[in-house]
Amino acid sequence: MPEVKKFEAGKYDVVIVGAGHAGCEAALAAARMGEKTLLLTISLEMLAFMPCNPSLGGPAKGIVVREIDALGGEMGKNIDRTYIQMRMLNTGKGPAVRALRAQADKAAYHRSMKHVIEDTPNLDLRQGLATEVLVEDGKAVGIVAATGATYRAKSVVLTAGTSSRGKIIIGELMYSSGPNNSLPSIKLSENLEHLGFKLRRFKTGTPPRVNGNTIDFSKTEEQPGDTTPNHFSFTTPDSVYLKDQLSCWMTYTNATTHQIIRENLDRAPMFSGVIKGVGPRYCPSIEDKIVRFADKPRHQLFLEPEGRDTSEYYVGDFSTSMPEEIQLKMLHSVAGLEKAELMRPGYAIEYDVIEPWQLKATLETKIVENLYTAGQMNGTSGYEEAAGQGIVAGINAARRAQGKGPFTLKRSDAYIGVMIDDLVTKGTNEPYRLLTSRAEYRLLLRHDNADLRLTPMGHELGLISDQRYADFLAKRQAITTELKRLETTRLKPKDVNPWLEAHHFAPLKDGVLASDFLKRPEIDYQTMAQFLPDNPELDHRVIEQVEIQIKYAGYIAKEEASVAKLKRLEGKKIPTRIDYNAINGLATEARQKLVKIQPATIAQASRISGVNPADVAILSVYIEQGRISKVAQ
């Protein structure tokens, strides 16, 4: 075939490759910061598409969506416009692990995000297949599309996701494809290898979709949405909360289901050796569950509607790459699905990822300057994790184009910061999923306070409008004023003891500050307020903050002290291009890991697996004694 001739198709400040959840956030951030931006995607129909679970949120992930919104991103607003069910999870637990989850109308979510991108100033949306990153003098200066169209830029963000040399597997059937039978991106992966990047293969999967008209819901358990208003975006008013929500439904696998799977493991790509990529630990296929948890008599499944204008239902927690005929037998063994009609079979997809230790905390690559990567191609799983990386990459690509310094989020700032630090410091051997247990400061990184943590940053970056920032400042001041009032107002025993005794609680012997009274486990803000004069009219979000900050004050103070210690270590920078081989006393493993990761600070060095406290002490002393000049290039 004749070689495709290259031609100049446009000049931009920032070019984004891929319009999944990472690419959309990256493009919107760069354009809203005033940079002329191009968003190039394989298919306009795949923009912000949900090829797997039609939902957002959940533990840790839901907090990420709120963090994106607090920085000025779009995911929270978009799901608030297009959800069909909203639920707050873990309401019986503490505020650190509460999480909002929304069921999305998949088609509406895509359409809504596409409209936003089409209407955003400074942002061009174009369909095309990127095949090459243009690199000059070690710096990315643009990309080349399959048609030969060349787009030059000051910075480039790659968010190719599972399209990267994607291969779909259904039983014995295998074919090159991106998610949902979209076009795969093959040459871009080859180009990255040519540039010196180390890639590896990961695998993910998706379950079958069935016709909801053929489900017997009488044999399942209904999972309705919440009646109390909740939203992902801090800007969405309670008045628009959806009353006409669609329910999800729960059912279970059984001994027959498990027997069908066991009898056909020889045809399961997961066990026959067909699948080479590493799959997600926290979202295994159903056949993997049956093998790993052989003692479990059943596994729960969730039947989730994919939208208002479709009969498709997603069979959650039933991910599989079994042959289609076996999938049918498996489905028909489940209560409520005995007569279910299969609309789309489940499948596994293998794809390329960049080893994330090749990235900086800004998500710029260490190999090519001005080149950023985000999303699943960095080794993560999930729409939320991808979008969180996307907004950080987009911000940094825009700031690079503007000639400004980097933007990073610390582990104490956000779950997004935890995720990025985990990736660039430790790498990942499997698709990375955010969990609340990954955050050592999770009482500070709550769902409810994402705006208090991040909105000032978003405003400084130019992503939060002056009006929204003024509203935020008013909320913050209301919290501060009410906290001060409760910390200076005393309650008398004669006022509160009748209520305490009527409810069989220990009475007060002496007067007590309202803030201390609120710390009692049986007391909430509304109960306490009835004993106070001249209560101000406060928004429920302000009351929520006041109650949490008072009840958990001791724990919060401990975490804030730990953060202060961490910030001192983060302040100890490690000079670039240091020769670790010239530092005597470092353990061999520590030296090898330090050379590989190239940490930016002593704190980051301390988090690298294989680098022990003794190695950190040696490195710290070496730098503090000024001997670094002997090894710095």
XYZ file of C-alpha atoms in Angstrom:
633
model
C 0.000 0.000 0.000
C 1.250 3.539 -0.714
C 2.513 5.523 2.268
C 0.030 8.052 3.646
C 1.254 11.583 3.007
C 1.465 13.841 6.059
C -0.031 17.317 5.953
C -0.377 20.082 8.538
C -3.967 20.138 9.797
C -3.714 22.676 12.597
C -1.703 24.218 15.420
C -2.816 24.019 19.040
C -1.568 24.717 22.525
C -2.723 21.311 23.780
C -3.724 18.149 21.908
C -5.628 15.390 23.725
C -5.736 11.900 22.184
C -8.753 9.864 23.289
C -12.171 11.094 24.442
C -12.963 8.673 27.222
C -13.456 9.965 30.755
C -9.800 10.971 31.123
C -9.647 12.694 27.748
C -12.847 14.673 28.299
C -11.651 16.068 31.646
C -8.185 16.826 30.245
C -9.584 18.647 27.218
C -12.124 20.674 29.195
C -9.526 21.686 31.771
C -7.037 22.855 29.141
C -9.665 24.755 27.136
C -11.221 26.390 30.206
C -7.751 27.565 31.217
C -7.654 29.491 27.958
C -5.549 27.176 25.800
C -6.476 26.344 22.217
C -7.192 22.628 22.539
C -7.885 19.715 20.215
C -9.671 16.582 21.406
C -9.047 13.772 18.917
C -11.027 10.550 19.291
C -11.308 7.307 17.329
C -15.104 7.596 17.322
C -17.368 10.486 18.270
C -19.926 7.875 19.361
C -17.486 6.624 22.016
C -17.011 10.035 23.684
C -17.491 9.663 27.463
C -18.906 6.211 26.755
C -19.371 3.654 29.523
C -18.317 0.341 27.936
C -18.733 -1.491 31.230
C -20.775 -0.632 34.329
C -23.318 2.160 33.644
C -22.641 3.876 36.964
C -20.326 6.261 38.781
C -19.189 6.469 42.378
C -18.957 4.072 45.272
C -16.299 3.839 47.995
C -13.295 6.099 47.222
C -14.449 6.456 43.592
C -17.400 8.641 44.556
C -15.063 10.916 46.489
C -12.891 11.246 43.369
C -15.914 12.456 41.372
C -16.512 15.106 44.019
C -12.832 16.087 43.942
C -13.004 16.512 40.163
C -16.032 18.766 40.640
C -14.318 20.759 43.392
C -11.411 21.455 41.027
C -13.764 22.611 38.275
C -14.180 19.393 36.285
C -17.298 18.104 34.549
C -17.946 14.497 35.610
C -20.010 15.384 38.690
C -22.181 17.873 36.818
C -22.692 15.451 33.946
C -23.838 12.546 36.105
C -26.143 14.910 38.019
C -27.774 15.758 34.684
C -28.144 12.147 33.518
C -28.527 9.783 36.486
C -31.482 7.453 36.837
C -30.743 6.435 40.422
C -28.744 7.947 43.300
C -27.758 6.189 46.542
C -25.504 7.070 49.460
C -23.572 3.982 50.541
C -22.212 3.090 53.986
C -24.602 5.446 55.791
C -24.298 3.333 58.929
C -20.557 3.930 59.053
C -18.382 6.973 59.703
C -18.055 9.918 57.297
C -14.644 8.786 56.027
C -16.128 5.840 54.133
C -19.522 7.188 53.080
C -19.806 7.248 49.327
C -22.328 8.389 46.765
C -23.164 6.123 43.825
C -25.261 6.954 40.773
C -26.759 4.735 38.126
C -26.280 6.481 34.784
C -28.388 6.683 31.692
C -25.516 5.543 29.490
C -26.673 7.154 26.247
C -27.725 10.399 27.947
C -24.382 10.642 29.759
C -22.524 10.410 26.426
C -24.811 12.930 24.709
C -24.643 15.418 27.558
C -20.846 15.370 27.761
C -20.577 15.649 23.978
C -22.761 18.775 24.017
C -20.594 20.331 26.726
C -17.424 19.689 24.758
C -18.948 20.919 21.488
C -20.042 24.163 23.173
C -16.802 24.867 25.062
C -14.748 27.806 23.723
C -11.124 27.052 22.704
C -11.972 23.361 22.213
C -12.114 21.548 18.863
C -13.536 18.021 18.726
C -12.439 15.814 15.863
C -12.685 12.155 14.872
C -9.399 10.542 13.950
C -6.980 7.757 14.834
C -3.665 8.926 16.299
C -0.709 6.850 15.111
C 2.379 8.784 16.192
C 3.615 11.320 18.716
C 5.782 13.941 17.036
C 8.982 14.326 19.046
C 11.725 16.878 18.426
C 14.802 17.221 20.671
C 13.193 14.962 23.259
C 9.987 17.034 23.427
C 6.475 16.218 22.189
C 5.428 18.789 19.589
C 2.253 17.216 18.227
C 0.630 14.063 16.885
C 0.004 12.423 13.526
C -3.320 10.799 12.579
C -3.845 7.788 10.324
C -4.995 10.065 7.475
C -1.670 11.915 7.610
C -3.216 14.915 9.370
C -0.541 16.457 11.575
C -1.505 18.565 14.582
C 1.305 20.500 16.211
C 1.052 21.488 19.872
C 3.011 22.785 22.838
C 1.942 19.765 24.890
C 0.246 16.429 24.230
C -1.938 14.242 26.472
C -2.512 10.568 25.606
C -5.641 8.894 27.010
C -5.986 5.934 24.635
C -7.438 3.610 27.302
C -8.300 0.014 26.457
C -8.122 0.778 22.736
C -4.325 0.436 22.937
C -3.720 -2.702 20.853
C -7.041 -3.930 22.220
C -8.037 -7.568 21.733
C -11.523 -8.842 22.537
C -11.880 -12.448 23.704
C -15.122 -14.466 23.913
C -14.352 -18.142 24.439
C -12.380 -19.347 21.439
C -13.156 -16.148 19.501
C -10.444 -13.469 19.468
C -10.199 -10.320 17.380
C -8.457 -6.960 17.406
C -10.818 -4.310 18.787
C -11.271 -1.498 21.216
C -14.062 -1.566 23.828
C -17.602 -2.219 22.587
C -16.287 -3.292 19.156
C -14.706 0.095 18.439
C -11.569 0.576 16.346
C -8.334 -0.418 18.155
C -5.276 1.843 18.383
C -2.311 -0.225 17.241
C 0.335 2.046 15.738
C 0.344 4.439 18.686
C 1.471 1.617 20.999
C 4.184 0.674 18.529
C 5.280 4.317 18.384
C 5.503 4.527 22.185
C 7.707 1.426 22.268
C 9.896 2.976 19.588
C 10.249 6.084 21.789
C 11.545 3.890 24.606
C 8.488 3.379 26.797
C 8.004 0.081 28.607
C 4.502 -1.322 28.045
C 2.722 -4.306 29.524
C -0.573 -6.101 28.944
C -3.551 -5.803 31.258
C -6.973 -7.356 30.922
C -10.420 -6.296 31.948
C -13.846 -7.595 31.152
C -17.545 -6.900 31.039
C -20.671 -8.996 31.714
C -23.541 -9.902 29.413
C -26.435 -7.516 28.763
C -29.941 -8.930 28.761
C -33.372 -7.734 27.685
C -35.154 -6.337 30.739
C -38.517 -7.372 29.289
C -37.461 -11.009 29.743
C -36.356 -10.717 33.407
C -38.655 -12.084 36.121
C -38.140 -9.331 38.695
C -40.473 -11.086 41.170
C -37.596 -13.475 41.904
C -35.143 -10.647 42.649
C -34.690 -8.069 45.424
C -35.405 -4.434 44.598
C -32.689 -1.838 45.213
C -34.386 1.590 45.011
C -32.689 4.985 45.019
C -32.622 7.422 47.945
C -35.429 9.875 48.591
C -33.108 12.313 50.403
C -31.412 14.617 47.875
C -27.723 14.070 47.148
C -25.570 15.181 44.262
C -22.021 14.770 43.008
C -21.573 18.410 42.052
C -21.481 21.067 44.753
C -23.341 23.331 42.294
C -26.391 21.101 41.761
C -29.395 22.355 43.795
C -31.507 19.968 45.850
C -34.601 21.283 44.093
C -33.772 19.314 40.931
C -33.309 15.985 42.717
C -34.882 13.220 40.653
C -38.027 11.730 42.164
C -38.796 9.302 39.328
C -35.782 7.029 39.812
C -35.316 3.573 38.301
C -34.577 0.659 40.622
C -31.764 -1.837 40.371
C -32.402 -5.458 41.339
C -30.344 -8.061 43.168
C -30.175 -11.811 42.578
C -27.616 -14.567 43.176
C -25.683 -17.309 41.483
C -26.273 -20.819 42.820
C -24.858 -24.339 42.823
C -26.105 -24.966 39.274
C -24.392 -21.811 37.985
C -21.149 -22.843 39.647
C -21.378 -26.367 38.259
C -21.847 -25.066 34.702
C -18.751 -22.907 35.095
C -16.620 -25.680 36.586
C -17.611 -28.114 33.831
C -16.483 -25.630 31.178
C -13.270 -24.227 32.637
C -11.358 -25.859 29.785
C -13.121 -23.383 27.480
C -12.557 -20.387 29.767
C -9.847 -18.116 28.294
C -8.890 -17.130 31.844
C -7.771 -20.702 32.547
C -6.916 -22.123 29.130
C -3.922 -19.846 28.681
C -5.524 -17.719 25.967
C -5.567 -14.564 28.111
C -2.059 -13.283 28.833
C -2.917 -9.917 30.381
C -3.255 -9.407 34.146
C -6.841 -8.857 35.256
C -8.287 -6.672 38.030
C -8.051 -8.161 41.514
C -11.100 -6.292 42.824
C -13.377 -6.952 39.859
C -12.725 -10.579 38.882
C -14.678 -12.536 36.318
C -17.394 -14.844 37.614
C -15.367 -17.908 36.581
C -12.409 -16.561 38.551
C -14.647 -16.060 41.604
C -15.910 -19.638 41.430
C -12.349 -20.993 41.381
C -10.884 -18.637 43.997
C -13.853 -18.793 46.373
C -14.890 -22.406 45.914
C -16.458 -22.489 49.392
C -18.977 -19.749 48.599
C -22.431 -21.208 47.851
C -23.520 -18.106 45.936
C -22.413 -14.679 44.677
C -24.667 -11.641 44.460
C -25.472 -10.096 41.104
C -26.971 -6.692 40.354
C -29.352 -6.125 37.448
C -28.847 -2.512 36.431
C -30.867 -0.604 33.804
C -28.678 1.038 31.156
C -31.074 3.913 30.592
C -34.663 5.122 30.296
C -34.925 4.575 26.547
C -33.561 1.045 26.359
C -34.504 -2.408 27.638
C -30.871 -3.415 28.140
C -29.869 -4.495 31.616
C -26.291 -4.857 32.805
C -25.693 -8.030 34.843
C -23.308 -6.595 37.415
C -20.632 -8.809 39.017
C -21.112 -11.390 36.250
C -18.129 -10.416 34.093
C -17.112 -13.316 31.863
C -15.214 -14.293 28.727
C -16.815 -17.730 28.455
C -18.126 -18.853 25.024
C -21.522 -17.370 24.261
C -23.344 -20.707 24.534
C -21.945 -21.204 28.043
C -22.881 -17.639 29.001
C -26.480 -18.429 28.086
C -26.510 -21.533 30.292
C -24.962 -19.581 33.156
C -27.521 -16.780 32.871
C -30.515 -19.132 32.665
C -29.444 -20.864 35.889
C -29.887 -17.642 37.886
C -33.143 -16.771 39.652
C -35.053 -14.219 37.612
C -32.965 -14.824 34.486
C -34.322 -18.254 33.532
C -35.848 -16.842 30.333
C -33.604 -13.823 29.882
C -32.697 -12.994 26.301
C -29.050 -12.188 25.709
C -28.543 -8.869 23.910
C -24.751 -8.625 24.125
C -22.361 -11.323 25.347
C -19.767 -10.553 27.975
C -16.153 -10.384 26.856
C -12.598 -9.891 28.066
C -10.359 -7.254 26.525
C -6.564 -7.182 26.631
C -4.790 -3.874 26.127
C -1.464 -2.070 26.527
C -0.552 0.095 29.499
C 2.447 2.291 30.139
C 4.396 1.262 33.225
C 3.358 4.245 35.401
C 6.699 4.605 37.199
C 7.809 6.236 33.947
C 5.667 9.258 34.904
C 6.120 12.279 37.148
C 3.520 13.366 39.707
C 2.240 15.799 37.062
C 1.619 12.783 34.777
C 4.260 14.078 32.375
C 6.429 11.254 31.086
C 10.067 11.121 32.142
C 11.152 9.954 28.677
C 9.538 12.643 26.511
C 9.006 16.204 27.746
C 5.618 17.875 27.222
C 3.995 14.439 26.843
C 1.388 13.447 29.433
C -0.619 10.249 29.840
C -3.803 9.615 31.806
C -6.492 7.020 32.401
C -6.456 3.279 31.889
C -3.312 3.432 29.774
C -1.563 4.337 33.070
C -2.690 1.035 34.565
C -5.837 2.069 36.427
C -9.359 0.659 36.246
C -12.583 2.634 36.430
C -14.078 5.751 34.891
C -13.528 7.794 38.056
C -9.821 7.010 38.369
C -9.391 7.868 34.685
C -11.196 11.208 34.983
C -9.206 12.123 38.102
C -5.970 11.623 36.211
C -7.404 13.388 33.185
C -8.063 16.680 34.937
C -4.562 16.682 36.474
C -2.930 15.910 33.116
C -5.028 18.551 31.350
C -4.159 21.180 33.944
C -0.457 20.437 33.668
C -0.487 20.314 29.877
C -2.162 23.746 29.857
C 0.272 25.176 32.390
C 3.200 23.848 30.372
C 1.788 25.550 27.279
C 1.467 28.748 29.340
C 5.045 28.472 30.594
C 3.843 28.062 34.196
C 4.979 25.672 36.915
C 3.540 22.213 37.622
C 0.369 21.411 39.538
C 0.371 18.375 41.825
C -1.930 16.946 44.471
C -0.396 15.444 47.604
C -1.655 12.334 49.349
C -3.092 14.585 52.051
C -4.924 16.758 49.486
C -7.100 14.265 47.650
C -7.735 10.662 46.705
C -6.552 11.744 43.259
C -3.219 12.570 44.889
C -3.128 9.169 46.602
C -3.779 7.411 43.299
C -1.171 9.307 41.284
C 1.464 8.926 43.992
C 0.774 5.184 44.203
C 1.152 4.852 40.441
C 4.310 6.892 39.937
C 6.026 5.719 43.132
C 5.118 2.043 43.252
C 3.875 1.245 39.756
C 1.229 -1.451 39.512
C 1.257 -5.114 38.537
C -2.498 -5.243 37.945
C -5.312 -2.825 37.052
C -5.223 -0.297 39.895
C -8.439 0.468 41.751
C -8.850 3.170 44.357
C -9.931 1.938 47.790
C -10.461 3.901 50.996
C -7.784 1.717 52.610
C -5.150 3.154 50.250
C -5.457 6.591 51.890
C -3.674 7.009 55.207
C -5.538 10.305 55.782
C -9.003 9.174 54.787
C -10.708 11.030 57.638
C -9.443 14.224 56.006
C -10.304 13.073 52.466
C -14.041 12.769 52.855
C -16.926 12.922 50.391
C -18.431 15.930 52.169
C -15.381 18.230 52.303
C -13.922 17.940 48.794
C -14.787 21.585 48.107
C -13.096 22.784 51.302
C -9.958 20.933 50.241
C -9.791 21.731 46.550
C -12.023 24.580 45.407
C -9.436 27.278 46.285
C -6.986 25.408 44.036
C -9.561 25.212 41.249
C -10.202 28.950 41.470
C -6.520 29.769 41.381
C -6.143 27.590 38.285
C -8.989 29.411 36.557
C -11.394 26.462 36.560
C -13.772 27.787 39.235
C -15.752 30.917 38.382
C -15.671 33.981 40.631
C -19.366 33.519 41.458
C -18.908 29.889 42.450
C -15.870 30.857 44.521
C -17.843 33.596 46.278
C -20.547 31.050 47.142
C -17.860 28.706 48.431
C -16.318 31.428 50.620
C -19.744 32.191 52.072
C -20.225 28.528 52.945
C -16.771 28.301 54.520
C -17.412 31.437 56.579
C -20.762 30.096 57.767
C -19.026 26.931 58.989
C -16.351 28.925 60.807
C -18.906 31.262 62.418
C -21.092 28.420 63.648
C -18.136 26.469 65.034
C -17.047 29.549 66.986
C -20.587 30.060 68.307
C -20.810 26.472 69.576
C -17.335 26.649 71.099
C -18.283 29.762 73.125
C -21.902 29.020 74.096
C -22.638 27.105 77.300
C -25.616 24.861 77.960
C -27.078 24.657 81.462
C -28.098 21.356 83.099
C -31.618 22.634 83.818
C -32.170 23.234 80.117
C -31.014 19.873 78.735
C -31.449 17.367 81.575
C -35.218 16.893 81.104
C -34.583 15.795 77.509
C -31.634 13.572 78.479
C -33.568 11.863 81.258
C -36.647 11.395 79.066
C -34.453 9.569 76.563
C -32.646 7.571 79.277
C -29.268 9.287 78.868
C -26.963 10.407 81.673
C -27.860 13.948 82.821
C -25.383 16.822 83.088
C -23.981 17.753 86.477
C -22.413 21.011 85.323
C -22.761 23.398 82.416
C -21.079 22.357 79.200
C -20.039 24.038 75.965
C -22.432 23.362 73.109
C -19.536 21.943 71.080
C -18.729 19.429 73.827
C -22.396 18.531 74.199
C -22.523 17.804 70.460
C -19.641 15.348 70.847
C -21.880 12.991 72.783
C -22.772 10.038 70.505
C -26.500 10.312 71.187
C -26.631 14.003 70.213
C -26.878 15.389 66.700
C -26.902 19.030 65.603
C -30.679 19.364 65.416
C -31.128 17.932 68.916
C -28.507 20.283 70.337
C -29.872 23.334 68.503
C -33.216 23.153 70.309
C -31.432 24.166 73.520
C -29.701 27.199 71.950
C -31.146 30.688 71.462
C -31.098 32.564 68.162
C -30.068 29.699 65.896
C -29.060 30.917 62.428
C -30.681 29.472 59.308
C -27.977 27.210 57.909
C -27.780 25.060 54.800
C -27.727 21.347 55.590
C -24.225 21.117 54.038
C -22.947 23.666 56.562
C -24.589 21.751 59.417
C -23.008 18.533 58.149
C -19.545 20.107 58.250
C -20.054 21.572 61.716
C -21.215 18.241 63.134
C -18.392 16.208 61.561
C -15.678 18.687 62.510
C -16.821 18.740 66.138
C -17.558 15.038 66.624
C -14.308 13.887 65.012
C -12.124 16.791 66.174
C -9.641 14.593 68.058
C -9.122 12.169 65.179
C -8.891 14.983 62.648
C -6.261 16.747 64.760
C -4.129 13.576 64.844
C -4.270 13.188 61.072
C -3.468 16.870 60.561
C -0.364 16.453 62.759
C 0.709 13.508 60.598
C 0.155 15.597 57.473
C 2.323 18.391 58.880
C 5.129 15.877 59.426
C 4.680 14.533 55.893
C 4.850 18.053 54.436
C 8.244 18.578 56.069
C 9.506 15.483 54.263
C 7.838 16.571 51.031
C 9.747 19.827 51.363
C 13.075 17.978 51.181
C 13.673 17.907 47.436
C 16.016 15.459 45.741
C 18.059 17.059 42.940
C 17.324 15.693 39.469
C 19.691 13.286 37.744
C 21.322 12.267 41.002
C 23.788 9.348 40.726
C 22.555 6.943 43.397
C 25.391 4.541 42.601
C 27.813 7.079 44.081
C 26.080 7.097 47.492
C 27.785 4.661 49.863
C 25.656 2.646 52.274
C 22.483 2.309 50.223
C 21.156 -1.242 50.030
C 21.351 -2.752 46.541
C 17.568 -3.059 46.198
C 17.065 0.528 47.386
C 19.641 1.812 44.903
C 17.977 -0.070 42.040
C 14.502 1.196 42.965
C 15.697 4.795 43.400
C 17.383 4.716 39.999
C 14.191 3.340 38.439
C 11.640 5.651 40.093
C 13.754 8.833 40.403
C 11.723 10.233 43.351
C 11.290 13.995 43.576
C 11.310 14.239 47.384
C 12.542 12.356 50.436
C 8.898 11.610 51.304
C 8.326 9.961 47.944
C 11.559 7.985 48.299
C 10.335 6.680 51.668
C 7.196 5.253 50.025
C 9.053 3.180 47.437
C 8.814 -0.554 48.070
C 12.310 -1.826 48.890
C 13.605 1.509 50.213
C 13.960 1.114 53.977
C 14.182 3.817 56.696
C 17.956 3.296 56.873
C 18.245 4.060 53.156
C 16.103 7.182 53.577
C 18.309 8.343 56.461
C 21.482 7.873 54.417
C 19.996 9.753 51.476
C 18.742 12.581 53.723
C 22.112 13.037 55.414
C 23.901 12.925 52.083
C 21.761 15.775 50.755
C 21.802 17.807 53.985
C 25.607 17.664 54.183
C 25.824 19.286 50.790
C 27.656 16.330 49.314
C 25.021 16.145 46.608
C 27.092 18.435 44.419
C 29.555 15.594 43.972
C 26.980 13.301 42.439
C 24.602 15.663 40.662
C 25.217 15.886 36.964
